mmCIF file of C-alpha atoms in Angstrom:
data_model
loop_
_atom_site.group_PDB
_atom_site.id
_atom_site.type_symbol
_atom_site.label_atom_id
_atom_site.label_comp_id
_atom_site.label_asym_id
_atom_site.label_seq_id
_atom_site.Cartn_x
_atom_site.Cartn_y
_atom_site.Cartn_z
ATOM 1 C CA UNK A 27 51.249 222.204 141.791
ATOM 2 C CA UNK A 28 48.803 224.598 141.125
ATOM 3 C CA UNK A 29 48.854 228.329 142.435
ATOM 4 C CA UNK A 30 46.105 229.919 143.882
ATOM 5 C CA UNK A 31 42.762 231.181 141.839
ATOM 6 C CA UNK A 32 43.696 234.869 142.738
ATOM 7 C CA UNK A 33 41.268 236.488 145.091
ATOM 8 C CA UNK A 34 41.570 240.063 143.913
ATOM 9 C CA UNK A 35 40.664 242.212 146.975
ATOM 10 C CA UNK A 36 40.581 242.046 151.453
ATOM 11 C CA UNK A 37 37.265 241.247 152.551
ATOM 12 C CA UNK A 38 34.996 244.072 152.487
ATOM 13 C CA UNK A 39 34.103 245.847 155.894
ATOM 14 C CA UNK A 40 36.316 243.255 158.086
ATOM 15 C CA UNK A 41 37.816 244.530 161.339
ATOM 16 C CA UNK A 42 41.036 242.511 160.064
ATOM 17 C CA UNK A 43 43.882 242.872 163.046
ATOM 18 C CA UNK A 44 47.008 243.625 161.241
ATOM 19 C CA UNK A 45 49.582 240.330 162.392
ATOM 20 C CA UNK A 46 51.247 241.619 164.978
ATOM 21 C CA UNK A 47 49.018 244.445 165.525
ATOM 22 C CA UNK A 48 48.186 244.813 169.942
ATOM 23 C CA UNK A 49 44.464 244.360 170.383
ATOM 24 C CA UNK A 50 42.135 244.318 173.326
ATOM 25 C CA UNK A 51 40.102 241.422 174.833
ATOM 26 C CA UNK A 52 37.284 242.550 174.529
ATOM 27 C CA UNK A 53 37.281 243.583 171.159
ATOM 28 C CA UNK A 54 37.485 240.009 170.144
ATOM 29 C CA UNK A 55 34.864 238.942 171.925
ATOM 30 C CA UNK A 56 32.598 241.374 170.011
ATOM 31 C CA UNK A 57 34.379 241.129 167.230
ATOM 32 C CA UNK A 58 32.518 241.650 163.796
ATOM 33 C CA UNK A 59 31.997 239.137 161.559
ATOM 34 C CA UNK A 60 33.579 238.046 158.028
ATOM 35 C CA UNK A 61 31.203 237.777 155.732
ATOM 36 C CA UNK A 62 30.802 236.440 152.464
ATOM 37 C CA UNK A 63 28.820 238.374 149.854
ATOM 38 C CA UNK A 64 25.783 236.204 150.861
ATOM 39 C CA UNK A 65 24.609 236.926 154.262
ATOM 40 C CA UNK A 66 22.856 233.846 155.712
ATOM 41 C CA UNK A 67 20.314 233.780 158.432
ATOM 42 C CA UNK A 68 20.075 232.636 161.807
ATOM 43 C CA UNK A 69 23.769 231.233 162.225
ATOM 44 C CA UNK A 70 25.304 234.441 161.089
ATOM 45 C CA UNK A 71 24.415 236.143 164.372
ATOM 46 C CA UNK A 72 27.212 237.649 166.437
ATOM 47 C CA UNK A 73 25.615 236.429 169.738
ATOM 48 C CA UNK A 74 26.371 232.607 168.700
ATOM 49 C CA UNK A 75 29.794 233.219 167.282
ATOM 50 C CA UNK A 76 30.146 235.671 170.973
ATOM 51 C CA UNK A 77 29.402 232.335 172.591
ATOM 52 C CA UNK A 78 31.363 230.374 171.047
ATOM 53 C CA UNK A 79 34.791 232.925 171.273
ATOM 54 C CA UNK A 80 34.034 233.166 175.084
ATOM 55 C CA UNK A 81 33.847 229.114 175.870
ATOM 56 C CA UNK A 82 37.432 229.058 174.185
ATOM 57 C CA UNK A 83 38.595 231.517 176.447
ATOM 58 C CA UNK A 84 37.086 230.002 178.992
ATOM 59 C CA UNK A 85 38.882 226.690 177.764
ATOM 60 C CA UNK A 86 41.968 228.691 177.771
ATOM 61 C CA UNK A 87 43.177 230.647 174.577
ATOM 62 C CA UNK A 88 43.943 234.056 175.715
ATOM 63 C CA UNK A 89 45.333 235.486 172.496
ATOM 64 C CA UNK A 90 43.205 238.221 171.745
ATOM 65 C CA UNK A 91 44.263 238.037 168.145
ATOM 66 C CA UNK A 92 42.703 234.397 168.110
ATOM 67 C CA UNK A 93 40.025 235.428 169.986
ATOM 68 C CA UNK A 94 39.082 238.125 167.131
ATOM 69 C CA UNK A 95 39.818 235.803 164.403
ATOM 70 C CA UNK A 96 37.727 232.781 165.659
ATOM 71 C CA UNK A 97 34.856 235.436 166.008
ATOM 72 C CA UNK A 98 35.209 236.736 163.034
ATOM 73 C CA UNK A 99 35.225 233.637 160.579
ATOM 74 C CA UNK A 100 31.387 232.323 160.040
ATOM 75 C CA UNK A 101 32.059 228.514 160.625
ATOM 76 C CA UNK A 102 29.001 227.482 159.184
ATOM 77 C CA UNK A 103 29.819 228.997 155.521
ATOM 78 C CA UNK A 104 32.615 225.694 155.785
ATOM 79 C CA UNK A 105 30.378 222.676 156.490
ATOM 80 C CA UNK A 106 26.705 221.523 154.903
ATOM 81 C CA UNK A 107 23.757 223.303 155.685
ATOM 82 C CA UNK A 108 22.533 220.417 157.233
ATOM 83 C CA UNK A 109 25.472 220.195 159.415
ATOM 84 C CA UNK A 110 24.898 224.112 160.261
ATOM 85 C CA UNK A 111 22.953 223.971 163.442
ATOM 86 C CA UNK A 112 26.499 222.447 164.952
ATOM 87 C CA UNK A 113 29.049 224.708 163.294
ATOM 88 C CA UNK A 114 29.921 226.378 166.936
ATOM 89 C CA UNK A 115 29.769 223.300 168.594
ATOM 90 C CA UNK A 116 33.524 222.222 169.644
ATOM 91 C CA UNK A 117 33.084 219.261 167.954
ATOM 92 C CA UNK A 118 35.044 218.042 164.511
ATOM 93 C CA UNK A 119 32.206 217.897 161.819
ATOM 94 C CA UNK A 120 32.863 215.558 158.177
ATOM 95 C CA UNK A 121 33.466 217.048 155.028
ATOM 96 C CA UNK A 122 33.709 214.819 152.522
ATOM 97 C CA UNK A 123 36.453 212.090 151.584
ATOM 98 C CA UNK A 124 36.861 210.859 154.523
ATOM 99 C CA UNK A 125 38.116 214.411 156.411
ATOM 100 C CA UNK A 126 36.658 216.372 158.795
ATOM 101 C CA UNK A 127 37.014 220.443 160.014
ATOM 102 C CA UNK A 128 38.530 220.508 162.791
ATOM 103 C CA UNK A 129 37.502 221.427 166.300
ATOM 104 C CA UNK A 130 36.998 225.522 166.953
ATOM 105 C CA UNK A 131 39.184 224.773 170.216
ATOM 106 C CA UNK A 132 42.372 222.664 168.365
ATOM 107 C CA UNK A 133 42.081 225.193 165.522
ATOM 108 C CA UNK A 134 42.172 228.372 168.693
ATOM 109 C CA UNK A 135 44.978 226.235 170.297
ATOM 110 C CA UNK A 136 46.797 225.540 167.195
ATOM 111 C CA UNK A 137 47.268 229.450 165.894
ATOM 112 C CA UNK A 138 48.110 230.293 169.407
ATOM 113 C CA UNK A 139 50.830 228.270 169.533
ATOM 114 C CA UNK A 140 51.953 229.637 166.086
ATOM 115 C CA UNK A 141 51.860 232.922 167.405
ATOM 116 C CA UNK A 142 54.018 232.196 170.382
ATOM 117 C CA UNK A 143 57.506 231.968 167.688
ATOM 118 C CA UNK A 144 60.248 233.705 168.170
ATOM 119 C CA UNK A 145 59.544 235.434 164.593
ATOM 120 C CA UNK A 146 56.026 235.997 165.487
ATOM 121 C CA UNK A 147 56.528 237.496 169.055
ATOM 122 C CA UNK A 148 58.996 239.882 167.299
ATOM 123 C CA UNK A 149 57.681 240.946 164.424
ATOM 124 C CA UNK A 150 54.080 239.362 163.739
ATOM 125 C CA UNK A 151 53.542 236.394 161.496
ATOM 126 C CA UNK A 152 54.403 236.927 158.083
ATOM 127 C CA UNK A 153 54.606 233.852 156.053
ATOM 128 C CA UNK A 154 52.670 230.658 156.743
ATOM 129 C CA UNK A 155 52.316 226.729 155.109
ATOM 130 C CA UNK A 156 49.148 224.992 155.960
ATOM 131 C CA UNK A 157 49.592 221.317 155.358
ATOM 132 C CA UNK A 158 45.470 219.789 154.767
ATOM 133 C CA UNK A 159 43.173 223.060 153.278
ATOM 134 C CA UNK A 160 40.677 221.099 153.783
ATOM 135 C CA UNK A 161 37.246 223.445 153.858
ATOM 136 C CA UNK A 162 38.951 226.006 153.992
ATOM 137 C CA UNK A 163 38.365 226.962 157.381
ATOM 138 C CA UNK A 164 41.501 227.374 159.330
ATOM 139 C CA UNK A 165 43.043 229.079 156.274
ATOM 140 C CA UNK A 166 40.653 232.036 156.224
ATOM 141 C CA UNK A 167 41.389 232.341 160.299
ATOM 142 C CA UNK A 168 45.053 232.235 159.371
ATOM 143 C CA UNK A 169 44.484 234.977 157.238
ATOM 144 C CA UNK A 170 43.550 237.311 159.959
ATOM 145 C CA UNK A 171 46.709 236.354 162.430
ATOM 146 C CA UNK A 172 49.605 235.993 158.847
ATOM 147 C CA UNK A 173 50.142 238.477 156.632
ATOM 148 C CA UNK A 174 50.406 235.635 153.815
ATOM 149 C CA UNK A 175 48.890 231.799 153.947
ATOM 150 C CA UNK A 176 50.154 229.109 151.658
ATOM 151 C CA UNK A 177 47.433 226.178 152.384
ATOM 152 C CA UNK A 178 48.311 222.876 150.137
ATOM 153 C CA UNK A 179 45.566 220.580 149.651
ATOM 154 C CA UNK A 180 46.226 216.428 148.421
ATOM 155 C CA UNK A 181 42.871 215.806 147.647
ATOM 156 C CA UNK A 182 41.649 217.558 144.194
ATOM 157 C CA UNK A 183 38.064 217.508 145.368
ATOM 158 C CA UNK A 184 38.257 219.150 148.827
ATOM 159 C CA UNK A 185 40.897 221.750 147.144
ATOM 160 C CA UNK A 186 38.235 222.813 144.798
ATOM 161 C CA UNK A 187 35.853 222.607 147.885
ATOM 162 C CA UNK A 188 37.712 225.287 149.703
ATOM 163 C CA UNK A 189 38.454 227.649 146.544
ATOM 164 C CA UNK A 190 34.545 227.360 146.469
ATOM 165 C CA UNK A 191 34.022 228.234 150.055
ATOM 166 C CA UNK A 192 37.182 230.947 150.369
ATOM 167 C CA UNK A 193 36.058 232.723 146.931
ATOM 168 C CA UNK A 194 33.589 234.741 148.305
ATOM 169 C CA UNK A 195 35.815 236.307 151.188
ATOM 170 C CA UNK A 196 37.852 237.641 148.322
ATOM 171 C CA UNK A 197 40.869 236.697 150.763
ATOM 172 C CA UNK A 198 43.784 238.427 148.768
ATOM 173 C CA UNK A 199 46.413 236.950 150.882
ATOM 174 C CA UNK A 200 45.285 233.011 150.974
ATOM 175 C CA UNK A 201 47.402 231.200 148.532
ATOM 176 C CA UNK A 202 46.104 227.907 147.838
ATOM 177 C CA UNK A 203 47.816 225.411 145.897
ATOM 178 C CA UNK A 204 46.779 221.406 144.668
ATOM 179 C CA UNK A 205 49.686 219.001 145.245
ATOM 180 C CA UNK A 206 51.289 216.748 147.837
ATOM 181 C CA UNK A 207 51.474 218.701 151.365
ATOM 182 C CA UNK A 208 54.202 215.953 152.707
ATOM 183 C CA UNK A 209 56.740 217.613 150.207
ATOM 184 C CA UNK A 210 55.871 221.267 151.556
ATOM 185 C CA UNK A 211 55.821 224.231 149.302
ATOM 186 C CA UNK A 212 59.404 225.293 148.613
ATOM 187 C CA UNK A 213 58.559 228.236 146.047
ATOM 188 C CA UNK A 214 57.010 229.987 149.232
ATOM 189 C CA UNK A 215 59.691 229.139 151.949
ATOM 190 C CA UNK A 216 61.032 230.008 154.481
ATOM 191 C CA UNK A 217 57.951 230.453 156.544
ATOM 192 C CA UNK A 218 57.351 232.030 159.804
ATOM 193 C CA UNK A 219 55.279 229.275 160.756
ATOM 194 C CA UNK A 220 53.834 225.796 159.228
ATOM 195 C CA UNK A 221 50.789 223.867 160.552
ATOM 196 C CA UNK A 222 49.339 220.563 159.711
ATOM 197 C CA UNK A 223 46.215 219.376 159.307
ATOM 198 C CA UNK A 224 47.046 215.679 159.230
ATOM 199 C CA UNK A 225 49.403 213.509 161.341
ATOM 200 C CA UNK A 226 51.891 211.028 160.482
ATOM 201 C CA UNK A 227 54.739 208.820 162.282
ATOM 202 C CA UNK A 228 56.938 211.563 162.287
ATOM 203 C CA UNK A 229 57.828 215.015 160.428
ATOM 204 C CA UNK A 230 58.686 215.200 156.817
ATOM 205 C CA UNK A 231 62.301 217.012 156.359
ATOM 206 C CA UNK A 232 60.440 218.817 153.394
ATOM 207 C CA UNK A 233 59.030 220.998 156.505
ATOM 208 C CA UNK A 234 61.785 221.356 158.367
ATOM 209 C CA UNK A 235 64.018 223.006 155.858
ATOM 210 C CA UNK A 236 61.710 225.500 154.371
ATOM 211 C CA UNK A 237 61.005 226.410 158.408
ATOM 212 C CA UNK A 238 62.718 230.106 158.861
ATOM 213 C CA UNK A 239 65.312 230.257 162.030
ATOM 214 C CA UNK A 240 63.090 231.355 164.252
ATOM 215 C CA UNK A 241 60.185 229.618 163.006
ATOM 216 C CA UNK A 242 57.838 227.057 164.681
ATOM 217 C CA UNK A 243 56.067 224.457 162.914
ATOM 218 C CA UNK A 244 52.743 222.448 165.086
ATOM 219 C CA UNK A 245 51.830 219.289 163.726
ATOM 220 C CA UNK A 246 49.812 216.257 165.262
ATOM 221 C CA UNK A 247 52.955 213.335 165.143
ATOM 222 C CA UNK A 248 52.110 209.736 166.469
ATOM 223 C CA UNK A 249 54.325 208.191 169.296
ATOM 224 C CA UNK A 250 54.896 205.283 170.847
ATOM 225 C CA UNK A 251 51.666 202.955 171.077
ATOM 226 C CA UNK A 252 50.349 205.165 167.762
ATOM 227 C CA UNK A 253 49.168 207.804 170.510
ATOM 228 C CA UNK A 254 48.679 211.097 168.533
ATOM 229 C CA UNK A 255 50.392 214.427 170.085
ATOM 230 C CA UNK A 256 50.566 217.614 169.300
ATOM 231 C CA UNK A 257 53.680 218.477 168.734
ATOM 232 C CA UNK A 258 55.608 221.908 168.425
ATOM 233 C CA UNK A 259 59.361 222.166 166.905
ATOM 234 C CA UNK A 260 61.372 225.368 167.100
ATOM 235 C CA UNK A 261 63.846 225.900 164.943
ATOM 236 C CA UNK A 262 67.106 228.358 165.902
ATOM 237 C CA UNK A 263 70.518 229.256 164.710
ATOM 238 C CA UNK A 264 71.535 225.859 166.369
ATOM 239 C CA UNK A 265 68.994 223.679 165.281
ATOM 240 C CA UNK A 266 65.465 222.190 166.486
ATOM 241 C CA UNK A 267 64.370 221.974 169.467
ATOM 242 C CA UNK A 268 61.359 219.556 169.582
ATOM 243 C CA UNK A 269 58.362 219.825 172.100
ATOM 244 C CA UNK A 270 55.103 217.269 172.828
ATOM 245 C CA UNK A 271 52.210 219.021 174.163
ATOM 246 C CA UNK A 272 48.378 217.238 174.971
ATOM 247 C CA UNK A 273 46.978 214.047 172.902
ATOM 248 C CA UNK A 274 44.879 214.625 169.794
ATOM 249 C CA UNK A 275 43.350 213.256 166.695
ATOM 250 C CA UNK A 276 44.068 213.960 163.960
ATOM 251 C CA UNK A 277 43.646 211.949 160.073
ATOM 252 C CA UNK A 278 46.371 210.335 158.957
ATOM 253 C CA UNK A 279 49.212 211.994 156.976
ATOM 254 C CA UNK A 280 49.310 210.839 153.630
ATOM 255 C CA UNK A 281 51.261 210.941 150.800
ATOM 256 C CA UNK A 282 50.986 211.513 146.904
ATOM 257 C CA UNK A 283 47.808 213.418 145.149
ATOM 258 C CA UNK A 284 43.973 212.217 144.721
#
């Protein structure tokens, strides 16, 4: 595997909420942005990321911390400038090789339900595994909510995609690594909290083990009929404790490097 290309430095003038840290409502509503060194025009505005942060609590993510974080990441640095004009539309948009970036609302829902682990509600998120890099995207709004993010990327062309798209945040705490995300990141565990990007027939061991007691992992995980849930495990002293939440769709888990 390949460790990360070493982003020296936090971003630059970012209202970055510590993990962990109380914050208000409204604060991340008007949250400021995270910008790259480029400023772009138009999309950059804080009135259509404002929009956008207040239809998802609307929709019903009422972590402030989330809140902040989703207004704070410029969605349309991730996707092609033709593909701009829908970057805050909660819609899934492609990005090459057959993947897409995900929904602003699953990506909202997703980190909230990180957030809600026992190590998280206790003492913030510390360490966190993203299974599928992808852009980049979710990564940099893990960065705000985790005080470190491993993200693991199959695919050697969307990997250098997102160290393309993530270099110019100069995110010092974003790890990201090239190699097979079904097999986890060992070198890194335990985490506080693992998420995946991808969903398969059910959840690789790999992720279990290097889960911390008091851990949660989220993961899409297809079930009878090839349905695709969302699905949140727990893990404890005593073991896992497994929970299915709302349909989704997800691309399919795979295996191996391309």
């Amino acid at each position: 595997m390949q460790r990360r290309p070493g982003f020296p430095a936090k971003l630059p003038g970012s209202a970055m909420t510590p993990a962990g840290a109380p914050s208000q409502r409204s604060a991340a509503l008007g949250a400021r942005p995270i910008a790259a060194t480029a400023v772009g025009v138009g999309l950059d505005s804080a009135a259509v990321r404002t929009r956008m942060v207040q239809k998802l609590a609307a929709g019903g993510v009422t972590s402030p911390q989330v809140l902040q974080a989703m207004g704070q990441v410029e969605r349309h640095r991730f996707v092609d400038s033709a593909l701009g004009n829908q970057a805050y539309e909660d819609t899934s948009l492609p990005i090459g090789m057959g993947q897409t970036i995900s929904k602003p609302s699953i990506v909202a829902r997703m980190c909230e339900l990180l957030l809600g682990a026992e190590v998280a509600r206790t003492a913030g998120l510390g360490r966190v595994l993203e299974i599928g890099t992808g852009c980049g995207y979710q990564a940099a709004v893990l960065s705000l909510l985790a005080r470190e993010v491993y993200t693991l990327e199959r695919v050697r062309s969307l990997h250098e995609k997102a160290r393309d798209n993530l270099r110019p945040f100069r995110l010092a705490n974003v790890h990201l690594m090239f190699g097979d995300g079904m097999l986890g990141y060992p070198s890194g565990a335990p985490y506080s909290a693992i998420i995946a990007a991808a969903g398969g027939d059910s959840v690789p061991q790999a992720w279990c083990d290097q889960l911390a007691v008091g851990g949660r992992l989220v993961a899409p995980m297809a079930v009878a009929g090839g349905q695709q849930m969302l699905l949140v495990i727990d893990k404890s002293a005593h073991g896992l404790k497994q929970n299915v939440l709302e349909p989704v769709h997800f691309v399919p888990l795979k295996s191996g490097i391309a």
